[in-house]
PDB file of C-alpha atoms in Angstrom:
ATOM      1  CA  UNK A   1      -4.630  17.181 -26.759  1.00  0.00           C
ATOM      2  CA  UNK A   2      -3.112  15.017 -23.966  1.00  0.00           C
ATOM      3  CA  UNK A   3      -2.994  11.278 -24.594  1.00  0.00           C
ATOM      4  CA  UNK A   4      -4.373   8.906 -22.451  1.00  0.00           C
ATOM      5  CA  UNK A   5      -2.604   7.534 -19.651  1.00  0.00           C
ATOM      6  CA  UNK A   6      -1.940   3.901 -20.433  1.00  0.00           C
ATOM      7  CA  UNK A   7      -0.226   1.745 -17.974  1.00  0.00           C
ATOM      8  CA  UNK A   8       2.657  -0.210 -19.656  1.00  0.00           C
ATOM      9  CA  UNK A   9       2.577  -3.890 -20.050  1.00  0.00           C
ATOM     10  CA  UNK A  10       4.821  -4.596 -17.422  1.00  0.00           C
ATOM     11  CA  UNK A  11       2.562  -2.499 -14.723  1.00  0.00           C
ATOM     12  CA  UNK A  12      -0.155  -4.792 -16.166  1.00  0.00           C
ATOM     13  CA  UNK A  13       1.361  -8.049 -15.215  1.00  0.00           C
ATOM     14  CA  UNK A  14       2.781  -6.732 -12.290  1.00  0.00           C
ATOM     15  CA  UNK A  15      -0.728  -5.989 -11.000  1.00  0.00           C
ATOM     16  CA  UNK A  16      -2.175  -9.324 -12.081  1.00  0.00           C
ATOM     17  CA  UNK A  17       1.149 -11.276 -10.260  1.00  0.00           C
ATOM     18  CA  UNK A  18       0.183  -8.752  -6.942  1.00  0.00           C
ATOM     19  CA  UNK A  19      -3.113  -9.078  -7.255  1.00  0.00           C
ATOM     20  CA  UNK A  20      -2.431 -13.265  -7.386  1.00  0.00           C
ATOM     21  CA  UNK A  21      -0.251 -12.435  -4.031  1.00  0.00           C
ATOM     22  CA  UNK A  22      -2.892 -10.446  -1.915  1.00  0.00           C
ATOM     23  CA  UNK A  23      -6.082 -12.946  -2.821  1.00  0.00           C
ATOM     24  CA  UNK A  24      -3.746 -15.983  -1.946  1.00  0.00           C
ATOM     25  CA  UNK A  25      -3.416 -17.658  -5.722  1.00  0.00           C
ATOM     26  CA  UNK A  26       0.378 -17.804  -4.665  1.00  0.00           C
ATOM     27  CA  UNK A  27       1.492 -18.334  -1.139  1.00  0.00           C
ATOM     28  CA  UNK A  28       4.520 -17.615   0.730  1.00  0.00           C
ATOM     29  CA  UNK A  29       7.381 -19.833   0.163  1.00  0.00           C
ATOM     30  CA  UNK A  30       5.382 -20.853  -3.084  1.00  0.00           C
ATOM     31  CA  UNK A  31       6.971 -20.781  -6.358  1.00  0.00           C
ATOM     32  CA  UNK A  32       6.367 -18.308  -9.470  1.00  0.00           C
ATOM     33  CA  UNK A  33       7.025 -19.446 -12.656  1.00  0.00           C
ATOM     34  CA  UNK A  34       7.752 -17.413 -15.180  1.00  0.00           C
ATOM     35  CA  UNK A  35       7.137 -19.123 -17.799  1.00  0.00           C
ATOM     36  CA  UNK A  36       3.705 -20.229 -16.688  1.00  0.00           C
ATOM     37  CA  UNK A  37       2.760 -16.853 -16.472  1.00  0.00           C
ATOM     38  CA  UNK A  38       3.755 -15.081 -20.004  1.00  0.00           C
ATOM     39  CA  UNK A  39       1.558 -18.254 -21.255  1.00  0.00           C
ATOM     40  CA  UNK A  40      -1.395 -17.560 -19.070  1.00  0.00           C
ATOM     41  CA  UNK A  41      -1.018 -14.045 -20.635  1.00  0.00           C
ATOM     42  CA  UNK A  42       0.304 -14.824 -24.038  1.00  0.00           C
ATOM     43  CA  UNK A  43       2.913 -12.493 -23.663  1.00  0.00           C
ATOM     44  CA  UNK A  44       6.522 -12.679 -23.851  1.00  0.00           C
ATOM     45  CA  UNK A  45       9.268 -13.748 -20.734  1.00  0.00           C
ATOM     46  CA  UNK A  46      10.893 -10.420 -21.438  1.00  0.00           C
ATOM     47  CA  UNK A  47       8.662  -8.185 -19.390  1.00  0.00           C
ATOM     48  CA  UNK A  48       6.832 -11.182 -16.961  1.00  0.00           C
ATOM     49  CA  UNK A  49      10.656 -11.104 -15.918  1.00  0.00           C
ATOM     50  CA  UNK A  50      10.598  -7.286 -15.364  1.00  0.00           C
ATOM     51  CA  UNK A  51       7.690  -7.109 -13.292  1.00  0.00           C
ATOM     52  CA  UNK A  52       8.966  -9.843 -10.936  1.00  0.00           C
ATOM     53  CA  UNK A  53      12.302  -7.960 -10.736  1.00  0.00           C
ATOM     54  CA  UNK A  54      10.720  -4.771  -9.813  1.00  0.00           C
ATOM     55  CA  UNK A  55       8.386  -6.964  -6.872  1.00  0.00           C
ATOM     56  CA  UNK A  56      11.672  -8.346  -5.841  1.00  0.00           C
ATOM     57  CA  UNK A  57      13.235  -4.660  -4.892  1.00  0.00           C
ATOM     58  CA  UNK A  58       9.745  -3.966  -3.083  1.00  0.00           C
ATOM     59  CA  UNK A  59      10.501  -7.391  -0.906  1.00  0.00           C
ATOM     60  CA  UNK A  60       7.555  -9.184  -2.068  1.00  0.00           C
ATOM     61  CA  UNK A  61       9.262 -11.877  -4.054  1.00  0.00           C
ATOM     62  CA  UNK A  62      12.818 -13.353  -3.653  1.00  0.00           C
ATOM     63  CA  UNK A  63      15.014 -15.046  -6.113  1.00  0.00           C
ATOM     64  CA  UNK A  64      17.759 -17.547  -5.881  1.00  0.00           C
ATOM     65  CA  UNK A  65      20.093 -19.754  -8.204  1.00  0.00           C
ATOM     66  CA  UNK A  66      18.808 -22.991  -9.518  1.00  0.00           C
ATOM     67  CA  UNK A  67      15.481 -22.100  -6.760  1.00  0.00           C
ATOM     68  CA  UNK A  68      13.333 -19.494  -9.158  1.00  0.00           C
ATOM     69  CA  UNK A  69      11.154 -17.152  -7.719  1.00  0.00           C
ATOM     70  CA  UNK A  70       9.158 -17.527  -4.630  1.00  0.00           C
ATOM     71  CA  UNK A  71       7.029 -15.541  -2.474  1.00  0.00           C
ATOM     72  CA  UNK A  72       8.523 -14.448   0.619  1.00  0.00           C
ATOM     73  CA  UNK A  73       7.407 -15.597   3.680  1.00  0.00           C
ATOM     74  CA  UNK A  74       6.828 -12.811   5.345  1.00  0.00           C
ATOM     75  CA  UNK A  75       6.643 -12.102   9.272  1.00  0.00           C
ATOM     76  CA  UNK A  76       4.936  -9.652  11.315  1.00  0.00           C
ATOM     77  CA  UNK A  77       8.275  -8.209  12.119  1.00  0.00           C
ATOM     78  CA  UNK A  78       8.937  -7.488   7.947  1.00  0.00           C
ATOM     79  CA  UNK A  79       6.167  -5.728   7.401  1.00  0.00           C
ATOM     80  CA  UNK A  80       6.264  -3.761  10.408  1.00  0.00           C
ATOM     81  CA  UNK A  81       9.544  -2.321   9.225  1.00  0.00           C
ATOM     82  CA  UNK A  82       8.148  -0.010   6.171  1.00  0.00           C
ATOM     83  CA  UNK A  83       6.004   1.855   8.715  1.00  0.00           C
ATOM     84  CA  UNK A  84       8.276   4.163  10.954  1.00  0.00           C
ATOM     85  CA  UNK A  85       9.673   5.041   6.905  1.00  0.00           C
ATOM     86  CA  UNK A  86       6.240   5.797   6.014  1.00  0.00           C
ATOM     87  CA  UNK A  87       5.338   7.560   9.123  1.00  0.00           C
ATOM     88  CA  UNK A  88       8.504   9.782   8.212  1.00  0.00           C
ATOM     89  CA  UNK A  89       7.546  10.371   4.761  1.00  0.00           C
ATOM     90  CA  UNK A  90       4.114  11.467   5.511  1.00  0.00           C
ATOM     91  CA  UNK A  91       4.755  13.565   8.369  1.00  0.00           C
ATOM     92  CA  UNK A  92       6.810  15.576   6.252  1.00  0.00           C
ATOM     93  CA  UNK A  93       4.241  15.539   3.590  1.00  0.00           C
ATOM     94  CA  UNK A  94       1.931  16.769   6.217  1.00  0.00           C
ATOM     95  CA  UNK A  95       4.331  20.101   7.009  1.00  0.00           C
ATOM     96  CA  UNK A  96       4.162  20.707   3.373  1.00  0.00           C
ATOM     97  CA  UNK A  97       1.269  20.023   2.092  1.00  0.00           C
ATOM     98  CA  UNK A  98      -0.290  22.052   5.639  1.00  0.00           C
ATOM     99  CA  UNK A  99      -1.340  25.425   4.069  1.00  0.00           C
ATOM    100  CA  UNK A 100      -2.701  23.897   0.764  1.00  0.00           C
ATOM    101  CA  UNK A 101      -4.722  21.356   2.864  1.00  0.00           C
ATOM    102  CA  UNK A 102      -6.193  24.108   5.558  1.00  0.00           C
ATOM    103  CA  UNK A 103      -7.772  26.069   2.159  1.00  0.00           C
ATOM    104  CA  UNK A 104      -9.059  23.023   0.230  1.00  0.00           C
ATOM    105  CA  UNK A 105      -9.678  19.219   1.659  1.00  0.00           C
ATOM    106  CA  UNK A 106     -11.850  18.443  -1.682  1.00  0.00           C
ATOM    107  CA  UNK A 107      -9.418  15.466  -2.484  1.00  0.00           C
ATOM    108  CA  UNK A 108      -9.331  13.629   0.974  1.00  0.00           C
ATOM    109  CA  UNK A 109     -13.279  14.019   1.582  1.00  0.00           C
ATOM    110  CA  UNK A 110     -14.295  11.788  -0.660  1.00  0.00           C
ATOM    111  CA  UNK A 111     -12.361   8.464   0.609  1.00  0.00           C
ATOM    112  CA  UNK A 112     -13.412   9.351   4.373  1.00  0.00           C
ATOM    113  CA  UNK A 113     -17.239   9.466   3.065  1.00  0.00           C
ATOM    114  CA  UNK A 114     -16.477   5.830   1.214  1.00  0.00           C
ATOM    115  CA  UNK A 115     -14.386   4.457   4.479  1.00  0.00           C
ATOM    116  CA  UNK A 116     -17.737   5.170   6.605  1.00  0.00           C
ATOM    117  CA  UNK A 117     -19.486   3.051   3.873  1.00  0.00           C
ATOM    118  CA  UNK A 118     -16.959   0.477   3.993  1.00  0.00           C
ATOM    119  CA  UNK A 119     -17.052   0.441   7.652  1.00  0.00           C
ATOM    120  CA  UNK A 120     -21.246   0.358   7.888  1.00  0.00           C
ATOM    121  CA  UNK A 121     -20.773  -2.647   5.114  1.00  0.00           C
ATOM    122  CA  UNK A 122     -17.746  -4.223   7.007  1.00  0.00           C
ATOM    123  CA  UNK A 123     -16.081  -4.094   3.477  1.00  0.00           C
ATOM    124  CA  UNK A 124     -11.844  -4.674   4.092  1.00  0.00           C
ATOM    125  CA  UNK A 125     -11.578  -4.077   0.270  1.00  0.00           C
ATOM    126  CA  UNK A 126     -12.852  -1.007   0.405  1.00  0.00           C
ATOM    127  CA  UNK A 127     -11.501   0.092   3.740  1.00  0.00           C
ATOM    128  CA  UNK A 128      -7.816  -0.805   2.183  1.00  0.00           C
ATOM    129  CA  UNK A 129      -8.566   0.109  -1.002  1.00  0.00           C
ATOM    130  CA  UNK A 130      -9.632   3.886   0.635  1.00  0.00           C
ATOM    131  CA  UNK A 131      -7.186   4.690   3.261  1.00  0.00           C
ATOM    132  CA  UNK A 132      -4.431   4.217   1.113  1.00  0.00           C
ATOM    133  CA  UNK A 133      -6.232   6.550  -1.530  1.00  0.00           C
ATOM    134  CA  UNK A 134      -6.559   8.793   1.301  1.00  0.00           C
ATOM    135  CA  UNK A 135      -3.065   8.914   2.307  1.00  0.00           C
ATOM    136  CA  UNK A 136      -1.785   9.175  -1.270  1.00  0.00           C
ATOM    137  CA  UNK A 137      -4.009  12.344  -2.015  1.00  0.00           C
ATOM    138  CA  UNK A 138      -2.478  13.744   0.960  1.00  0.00           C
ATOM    139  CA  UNK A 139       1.357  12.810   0.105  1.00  0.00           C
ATOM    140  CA  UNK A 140       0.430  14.113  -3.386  1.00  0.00           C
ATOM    141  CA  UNK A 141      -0.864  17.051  -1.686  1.00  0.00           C
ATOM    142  CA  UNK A 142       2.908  18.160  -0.623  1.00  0.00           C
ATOM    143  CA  UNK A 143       3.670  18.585  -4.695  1.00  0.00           C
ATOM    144  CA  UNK A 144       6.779  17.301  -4.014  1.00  0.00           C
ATOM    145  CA  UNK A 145       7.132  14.347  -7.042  1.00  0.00           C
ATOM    146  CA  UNK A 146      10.465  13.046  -5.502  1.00  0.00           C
ATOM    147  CA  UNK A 147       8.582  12.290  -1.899  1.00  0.00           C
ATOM    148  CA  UNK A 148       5.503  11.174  -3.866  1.00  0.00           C
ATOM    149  CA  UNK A 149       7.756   7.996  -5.607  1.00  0.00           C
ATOM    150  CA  UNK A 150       9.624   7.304  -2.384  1.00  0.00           C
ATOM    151  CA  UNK A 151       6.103   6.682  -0.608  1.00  0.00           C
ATOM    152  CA  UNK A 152       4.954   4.966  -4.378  1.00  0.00           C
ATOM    153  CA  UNK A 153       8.002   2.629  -3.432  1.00  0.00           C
ATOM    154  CA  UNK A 154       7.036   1.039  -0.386  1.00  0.00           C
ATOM    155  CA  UNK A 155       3.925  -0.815  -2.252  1.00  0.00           C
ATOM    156  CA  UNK A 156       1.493   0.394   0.612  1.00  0.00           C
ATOM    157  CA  UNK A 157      -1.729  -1.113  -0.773  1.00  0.00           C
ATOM    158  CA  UNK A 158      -0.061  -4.274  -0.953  1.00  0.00           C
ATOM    159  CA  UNK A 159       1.527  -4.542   2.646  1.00  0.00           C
ATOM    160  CA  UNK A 160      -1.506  -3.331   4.060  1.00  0.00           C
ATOM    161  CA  UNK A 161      -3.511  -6.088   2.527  1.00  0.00           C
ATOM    162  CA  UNK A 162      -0.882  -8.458   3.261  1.00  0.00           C
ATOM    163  CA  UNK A 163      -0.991  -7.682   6.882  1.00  0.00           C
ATOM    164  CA  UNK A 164      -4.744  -8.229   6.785  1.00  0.00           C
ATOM    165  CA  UNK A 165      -4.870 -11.749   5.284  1.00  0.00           C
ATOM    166  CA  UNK A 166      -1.556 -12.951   6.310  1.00  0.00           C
ATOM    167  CA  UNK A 167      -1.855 -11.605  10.088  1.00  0.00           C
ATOM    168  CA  UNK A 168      -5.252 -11.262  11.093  1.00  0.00           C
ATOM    169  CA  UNK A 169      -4.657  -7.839  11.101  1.00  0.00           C
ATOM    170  CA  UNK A 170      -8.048  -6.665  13.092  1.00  0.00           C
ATOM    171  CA  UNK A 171     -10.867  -4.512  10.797  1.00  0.00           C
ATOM    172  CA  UNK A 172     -11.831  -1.904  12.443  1.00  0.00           C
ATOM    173  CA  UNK A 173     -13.574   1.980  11.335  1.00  0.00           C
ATOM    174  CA  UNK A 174     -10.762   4.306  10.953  1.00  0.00           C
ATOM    175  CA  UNK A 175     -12.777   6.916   9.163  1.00  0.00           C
ATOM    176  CA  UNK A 176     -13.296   8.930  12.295  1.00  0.00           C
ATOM    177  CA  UNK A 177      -9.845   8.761  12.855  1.00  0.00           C
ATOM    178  CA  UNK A 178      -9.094   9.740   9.134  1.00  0.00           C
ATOM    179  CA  UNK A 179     -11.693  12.690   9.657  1.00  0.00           C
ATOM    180  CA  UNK A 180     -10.056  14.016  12.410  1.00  0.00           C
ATOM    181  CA  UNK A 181      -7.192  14.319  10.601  1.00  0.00           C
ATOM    182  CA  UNK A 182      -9.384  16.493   7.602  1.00  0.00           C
ATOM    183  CA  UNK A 183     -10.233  18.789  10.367  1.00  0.00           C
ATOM    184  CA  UNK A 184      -6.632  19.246  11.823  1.00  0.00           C
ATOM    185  CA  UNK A 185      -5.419  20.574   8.661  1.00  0.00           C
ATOM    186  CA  UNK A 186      -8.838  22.951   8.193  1.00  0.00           C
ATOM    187  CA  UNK A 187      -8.068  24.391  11.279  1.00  0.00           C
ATOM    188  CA  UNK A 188      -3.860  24.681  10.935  1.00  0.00           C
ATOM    189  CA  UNK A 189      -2.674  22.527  13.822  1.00  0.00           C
ATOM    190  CA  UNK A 190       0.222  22.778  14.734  1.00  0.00           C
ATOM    191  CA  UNK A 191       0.887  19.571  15.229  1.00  0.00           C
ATOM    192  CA  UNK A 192      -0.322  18.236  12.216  1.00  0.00           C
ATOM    193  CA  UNK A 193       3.351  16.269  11.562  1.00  0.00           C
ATOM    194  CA  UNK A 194       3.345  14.891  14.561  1.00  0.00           C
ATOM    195  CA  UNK A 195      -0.691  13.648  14.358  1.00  0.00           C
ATOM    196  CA  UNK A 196      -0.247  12.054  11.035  1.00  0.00           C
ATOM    197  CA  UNK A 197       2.881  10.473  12.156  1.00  0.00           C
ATOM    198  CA  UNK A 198       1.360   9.142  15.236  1.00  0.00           C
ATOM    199  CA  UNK A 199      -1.386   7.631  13.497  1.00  0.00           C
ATOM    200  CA  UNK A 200       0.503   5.772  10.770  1.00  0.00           C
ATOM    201  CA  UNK A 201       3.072   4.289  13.597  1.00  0.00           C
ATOM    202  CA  UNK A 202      -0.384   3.670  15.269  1.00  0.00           C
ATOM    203  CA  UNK A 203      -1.476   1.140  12.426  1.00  0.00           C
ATOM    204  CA  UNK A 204       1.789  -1.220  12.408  1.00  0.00           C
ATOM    205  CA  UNK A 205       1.233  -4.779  12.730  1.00  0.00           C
ATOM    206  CA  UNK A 206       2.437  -5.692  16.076  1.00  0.00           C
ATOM    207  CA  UNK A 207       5.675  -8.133  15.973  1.00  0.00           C
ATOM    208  CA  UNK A 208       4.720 -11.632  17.771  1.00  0.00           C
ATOM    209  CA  UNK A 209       5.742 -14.071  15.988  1.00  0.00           C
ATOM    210  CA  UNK A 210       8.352 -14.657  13.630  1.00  0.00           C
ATOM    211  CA  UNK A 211       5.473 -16.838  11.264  1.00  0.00           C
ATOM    212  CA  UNK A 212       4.269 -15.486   7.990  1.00  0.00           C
ATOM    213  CA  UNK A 213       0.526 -16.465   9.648  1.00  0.00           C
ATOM    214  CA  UNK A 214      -1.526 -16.457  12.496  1.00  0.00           C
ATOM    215  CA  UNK A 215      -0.229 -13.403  14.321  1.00  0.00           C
ATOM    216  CA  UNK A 216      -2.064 -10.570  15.800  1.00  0.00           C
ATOM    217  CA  UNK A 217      -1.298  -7.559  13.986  1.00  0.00           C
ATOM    218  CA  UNK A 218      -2.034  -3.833  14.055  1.00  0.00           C
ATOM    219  CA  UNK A 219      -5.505  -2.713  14.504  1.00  0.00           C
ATOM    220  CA  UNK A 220      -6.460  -2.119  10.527  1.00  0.00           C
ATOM    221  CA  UNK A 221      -5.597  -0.151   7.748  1.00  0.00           C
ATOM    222  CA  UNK A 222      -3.996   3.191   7.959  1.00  0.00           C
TER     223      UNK A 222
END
């Protein structure tokens, strides 16, 4: 019998620090403290410490001597940069995962029937929370585990929301657009690298400002 997948104490309280991040509890250029936070949690410093090293190499957070920990205040122009990577990483998930994809869809259906909810309901959650399921069913899709971590790496979700409440990132419905990719890999395009490609590069926040607020991003999630 297979035991349970539990997610370690450090994923825990990395989630709860990102989580603090996205809904604005922190700010950028505000300060973390570690210690406040094992207390909030009654846990120990050891693994509080851990998480906020492992948001530090995804560019959330950034130390310095005798400063602590602080958010980073990030501009259009930072989180922009992730998404030509990503677009590269999911094209080629696209080339492999083609054939599997054009025989069975069952695992990208269900997040473009909950985006048209989220849409009708004007739910951003939800619409986040959905394409990024969507695009990591299809990345999984490739069964390729190194690509799968790379694309783990770049903390999607968390840019994505980040790009929302930090840039006024526009809400729009992308589940027609996410549908149209379904039926591009039902009926074996071709091109099917170069259309998911396109459409991630398509949902970059546009660079106009060098300010961690108040600029126009992309047009939504991707």
């Amino acid at each position: 019998m297979t035991a349970p997948v539990v997610h370690s104490l450090r994923e825990q309280i990395r989630e709860h620090i990102v989580e603090g991040i996205v809904s604005g509890r922190w700010k950028p250029g505000e300060r973390i403290v570690e210690r406040r936070i094992a207390t909030e949690l009654e846990v120990s410093q050891t693994p509080v410490r851990e998480a906020l090293r492992e948001l530090e190499s995804l560019r959330l957070i950034e130390s310095a001597p005798n400063k602590g920990v602080r958010v980073r205040n990030l501009s259009a122009a930072d989180l922009e940069e992730s998404y030509p990577v990503r677009a590269g990483l999911e094209a080629i998930a696209a080339e492999l995962a083609a054939e599997r994809l054009a025989r069975d869809c069952s695992a990208l259906e269900p997040h473009v029937a909950a985006l048209y909810e989220a849409d009708r309901a004007a739910d951003g959650t939800g619409q986040v929370r959905h394409t990024v399921a969507f695009h990591r069913e299809l990345v999984r899709a490739a069964g390729n585990s190194v690509l799968l971590h790379t694309w783990e790496g770049l903390g999607i979700e968390v840019f994505t929301a980040l790009s929302i409440r930090w840039l006024g990132t526009v809400q729009q419905s992308y589940a027609e657009e996410h549908e149209e990719l379904v039926a591009a890999f039902r009926r074996r395009d071709p091109r099917i690298a170069d259309l998911v490609k396109a459409h991630v590069l398509g949902c970059a926040p546009r660079t106009g400002s060098t300010g961690s607020t108040g600029t126009t991003g992309g047009s939504g999630p991707s």
